[in-house]
Amino acid sequence: MSEYRLPSEQACVSAKSVVSVGDYAMYASPDGLVGVQRNEVHVLTKGLLDKQSWTEMNPDTICGVAHEGDQRPHCK
């Protein structure tokens, strides 16, 4: 695994929201749920939720959990 700068300015608003799902990493940003694969960054909820609706969901409290990959929840 290596570290590199993402080609996007999508900040993470909840460290607990970061989860690895197969080839993707996902996390909550101020603009929606973000998916990162290699050097591609996509706001996955774009077109599904407007910014106000996303903000009302309190993204800073989101806990990311993978189910089928059997990653154990780390949120409390």
Short mmCIF file of C-alpha atoms in Angstrom, two decimals:
data_model
loop_
_atom_site.label_atom_id
_atom_site.label_comp_id
_atom_site.label_asym_id
_atom_site.label_seq_id
_atom_site.Cartn_x
_atom_site.Cartn_y
_atom_site.Cartn_z
CA MET A 1 0.00 0.00 0.00
CA SER A 2 1.27 3.47 -0.79
CA GLU A 3 0.17 6.98 0.04
CA TYR A 4 -0.72 9.56 -2.60
CA ARG A 5 -2.65 12.81 -2.91
CA LEU A 6 -6.17 12.47 -4.30
CA PRO A 7 -7.07 14.58 -7.34
CA SER A 8 -10.07 16.06 -5.49
CA GLU A 9 -10.81 18.41 -2.63
CA GLN A 10 -13.40 16.16 -0.94
CA ALA A 11 -12.61 16.37 2.77
CA CYS A 12 -13.61 13.63 5.18
CA VAL A 13 -16.00 14.85 7.91
CA SER A 14 -16.01 11.65 9.99
CA ALA A 15 -13.01 9.37 10.46
CA LYS A 16 -15.51 6.70 11.57
CA SER A 17 -17.15 6.85 8.13
CA VAL A 18 -14.06 5.56 6.29
CA VAL A 19 -14.51 1.99 5.10
CA SER A 20 -12.84 -0.24 2.54
CA VAL A 21 -15.27 -2.03 0.23
CA GLY A 22 -13.50 -4.21 -2.31
CA ASP A 23 -11.48 -1.93 -4.58
CA TYR A 24 -13.15 1.18 -3.15
CA ALA A 25 -12.61 3.30 -0.09
CA MET A 26 -15.70 5.24 0.96
CA TYR A 27 -16.22 8.12 3.39
CA ALA A 28 -18.58 10.95 4.30
CA SER A 29 -17.65 14.37 2.92
CA PRO A 30 -19.38 17.76 3.21
CA ASP A 31 -20.88 17.17 -0.25
CA GLY A 32 -22.02 13.55 0.05
CA LEU A 33 -20.78 9.98 0.24
CA VAL A 34 -17.46 9.72 -1.58
CA GLY A 35 -16.00 6.67 -3.29
CA VAL A 36 -12.30 6.48 -4.13
CA GLN A 37 -10.82 3.91 -6.48
CA ARG A 38 -7.16 4.26 -7.41
CA ASN A 39 -6.90 7.92 -8.43
CA GLU A 40 -10.60 8.44 -9.16
CA VAL A 41 -12.84 10.27 -6.69
CA HIS A 42 -16.64 10.33 -7.08
CA VAL A 43 -19.40 11.79 -4.93
CA LEU A 44 -21.64 8.71 -5.02
CA THR A 45 -24.73 10.50 -3.74
CA LYS A 46 -24.53 13.28 -6.36
CA GLY A 47 -27.89 13.48 -8.09
CA LEU A 48 -29.55 11.50 -5.27
CA LEU A 49 -29.29 14.00 -2.41
CA ASP A 50 -28.89 17.76 -2.53
CA LYS A 51 -26.43 19.40 -0.13
CA GLN A 52 -29.15 20.47 2.34
CA SER A 53 -30.61 16.94 2.55
CA TRP A 54 -27.12 15.47 3.02
CA THR A 55 -26.28 18.02 5.73
CA GLU A 56 -29.52 17.22 7.56
CA MET A 57 -28.33 13.60 7.77
CA ASN A 58 -25.44 14.78 9.99
CA PRO A 59 -22.63 13.27 7.91
CA ASP A 60 -20.14 13.93 10.71
CA THR A 61 -21.88 11.15 12.69
CA ILE A 62 -21.86 8.51 9.94
CA CYS A 63 -20.20 5.19 10.69
CA GLY A 64 -18.98 3.18 7.70
CA VAL A 65 -19.38 -0.59 7.91
CA ALA A 66 -18.92 -3.28 5.25
CA HIS A 67 -21.35 -6.18 5.58
CA GLU A 68 -20.54 -8.91 3.07
CA GLY A 69 -16.80 -8.37 3.50
CA ASP A 70 -17.36 -9.08 7.22
CA GLN A 71 -15.54 -6.00 8.48
CA ARG A 72 -16.51 -5.50 12.07
CA PRO A 73 -18.17 -2.21 13.05
CA HIS A 74 -15.78 0.15 14.78
CA CYS A 75 -18.31 2.81 15.73
CA LYS A 76 -19.76 3.36 19.15
#
